[in-house]
């Protein structure tokens, strides 16, 4: 048992995104690999963006992906509660400590005061002036007002916020496990609001307080939080605490470059919610495998991993800092790879369920034979229904391009001869079907392809599929003969 403690800290402002799942996954992998703990913390201090069923969706998505949570709002733990809305007293206490030590201050500026400041200082070089070491001296706060005035305003219940007092002229440096040494000049860090006028902490204060009190050793999160980190480091220092190890994961990019924003994703038909992948029938393990490699690599040629394999192969030092492009085709490939590794009887059960749901009347033994042929050829479990129609029903149409290319003048006569042969010999194995076919083409001195292609077209209606003779053996001689006769009559 190591002392590694990591957390996934989503805000319940919407359903879980694939980027969020990747963050959760990397945290989970580090925890499992080191025998540490994976903690779920719900960061719900922004009540204006709160979405009622978001937490349930997040829990459901983590469970679907197989990422078991060790401590969290639904399983408890020693350092709870695990929802920030239930930890207000703790934030208030530390905000008071920060005021007392001079690391933070009260600010009474109204929205109009703030607008006026921005208007006054706006310039081409500084289009959005901030509340910081340069501007705070001209504002209404406990640095510019006398202690008596401040006390009066507080006693009168005047709306106010608490801000971090960022001292100029410092360099804030930290070591990021992904990016090595990262430095920010404190002059470009604004006096972040720590407590809002409704008394609720902002993300920054609550996040630091909780990471400390929950004993978090590694903060693994998306790159979008990198610019917040100097504020967090200053807060750790001001509170006299050690900061955890930081690791900022690379951005997920759209296939055409640029950040994979919700809009960019929609435009390119890329689902962004984990739930959408679940509903579309992706294998959870395939999505997890793909996301694991979206920013991390094992350092060798391996690509296909189950969750256990990822747990042993993962390491933070093989996470890259450059953005990575999301690729649906690659995900589909992973999905196919994971389908291949499912035990045949398990996949047969699933196929039976899917076929029954699609209204196909069949039995387990027959489906097992279809699955045996198709397992290596599908990329989605649903293909077991959508790409197997001809195993369950005679074709009602024939691919026109296939007809043009494959159906020759002698095709009808050849397939009829094959139908006769099948009915006479009643072949059972794929080899028997092949022998029967080659007997006909050899005796007529034509190439086997002359009969192979029309037979496939006549029996399945299409020009592609599993090995022809294996397919015929599953269908059986009666069905094959019937279909071949019908094709001969239809296509002439
Ligand atoms: N609540 C933040 C989010 O929604 C957490 C960021 C962090 O991990 O510090 O992503």
Tab-separated table of N, CA and C and ligand atoms in Angstrom, residues 7-13 23 27 41-44 84 203 207 211 219-222 224-225 232, ligand 1:
chain	number	residue	atom	x	y	z
A	7	UNK	N	-7.096	12.311	-7.175
A	7	UNK	CA	-8.535	12.573	-7.202
A	7	UNK	C	-8.967	12.974	-8.587
A	8	UNK	N	-10.236	12.612	-8.906
A	8	UNK	CA	-10.902	13.148	-10.074
A	8	UNK	C	-11.932	14.108	-9.508
A	9	UNK	N	-11.899	15.361	-9.985
A	9	UNK	CA	-12.677	16.403	-9.312
A	9	UNK	C	-13.599	17.147	-10.276
A	10	UNK	N	-14.558	16.449	-10.863
A	10	UNK	CA	-15.405	17.115	-11.856
A	10	UNK	C	-16.385	18.102	-11.219
A	11	UNK	N	-16.754	19.104	-11.991
A	11	UNK	CA	-17.837	19.999	-11.589
A	11	UNK	C	-19.112	19.451	-12.216
A	12	UNK	N	-20.177	19.343	-11.447
A	12	UNK	CA	-21.402	18.761	-12.010
A	12	UNK	C	-22.171	19.794	-12.835
A	13	UNK	N	-21.519	20.284	-13.879
A	13	UNK	CA	-22.141	21.312	-14.715
A	13	UNK	C	-22.639	20.713	-16.024
A	23	UNK	N	-9.005	12.147	-18.024
A	23	UNK	CA	-8.401	12.625	-16.771
A	23	UNK	C	-8.652	11.632	-15.641
A	27	UNK	N	-5.696	9.284	-13.553
A	27	UNK	CA	-5.650	9.264	-12.091
A	27	UNK	C	-5.836	7.846	-11.563
A	41	UNK	N	-14.186	13.599	-6.119
A	41	UNK	CA	-14.663	14.771	-5.375
A	41	UNK	C	-15.543	15.594	-6.304
A	42	UNK	N	-16.716	15.914	-5.857
A	42	UNK	CA	-17.645	16.680	-6.690
A	42	UNK	C	-17.478	18.163	-6.362
A	43	UNK	N	-17.043	18.936	-7.342
A	43	UNK	CA	-16.758	20.360	-7.129
A	43	UNK	C	-17.977	21.185	-7.545
A	44	UNK	N	-18.907	21.273	-6.605
A	44	UNK	CA	-20.212	21.857	-6.926
A	44	UNK	C	-20.441	23.196	-6.239
A	84	UNK	N	-18.159	19.424	-2.418
A	84	UNK	CA	-17.680	20.689	-1.857
A	84	UNK	C	-18.802	21.492	-1.209
A	203	UNK	N	-13.564	27.967	-7.146
A	203	UNK	CA	-12.859	26.720	-7.447
A	203	UNK	C	-11.465	26.731	-6.831
A	207	UNK	N	-10.479	24.020	-4.143
A	207	UNK	CA	-9.634	22.979	-4.724
A	207	UNK	C	-8.359	22.773	-3.899
A	211	UNK	N	-7.598	19.528	-1.666
A	211	UNK	CA	-6.455	18.676	-2.008
A	211	UNK	C	-5.562	18.501	-0.782
A	219	UNK	N	-1.842	15.896	-8.407
A	219	UNK	CA	-2.964	16.526	-9.096
A	219	UNK	C	-2.775	16.290	-10.593
A	220	UNK	N	-3.606	15.436	-11.159
A	220	UNK	CA	-3.512	15.123	-12.592
A	220	UNK	C	-4.775	15.682	-13.239
A	221	UNK	N	-4.601	16.653	-14.119
A	221	UNK	CA	-5.777	17.303	-14.710
A	221	UNK	C	-5.420	17.869	-16.071
A	222	UNK	N	-6.410	18.414	-16.752
A	222	UNK	CA	-6.213	18.899	-18.114
A	222	UNK	C	-5.363	20.156	-18.180
A	224	UNK	N	-5.921	22.883	-19.455
A	224	UNK	CA	-6.640	24.151	-19.278
A	224	UNK	C	-6.500	24.700	-17.855
A	225	UNK	N	-6.034	23.852	-16.937
A	225	UNK	CA	-5.858	24.326	-15.554
A	225	UNK	C	-4.432	24.766	-15.251
A	232	UNK	N	-2.674	28.563	-7.305
A	232	UNK	CA	-2.775	27.481	-6.319
A	232	UNK	C	-1.476	27.355	-5.523
B	1	LIG	N1	-13.566	21.105	-11.034
B	1	LIG	C1	-12.496	21.174	-11.992
B	1	LIG	C2	-13.022	20.601	-13.297
B	1	LIG	O1	-14.181	20.605	-13.499
B	1	LIG	C3	-11.318	20.415	-11.459
B	1	LIG	C4	-10.006	20.818	-12.002
B	1	LIG	C5	-8.913	20.169	-11.171
B	1	LIG	O2	-8.764	18.945	-11.318
B	1	LIG	O3	-8.291	20.849	-10.392
B	1	LIG	O4	-12.330	20.122	-14.145
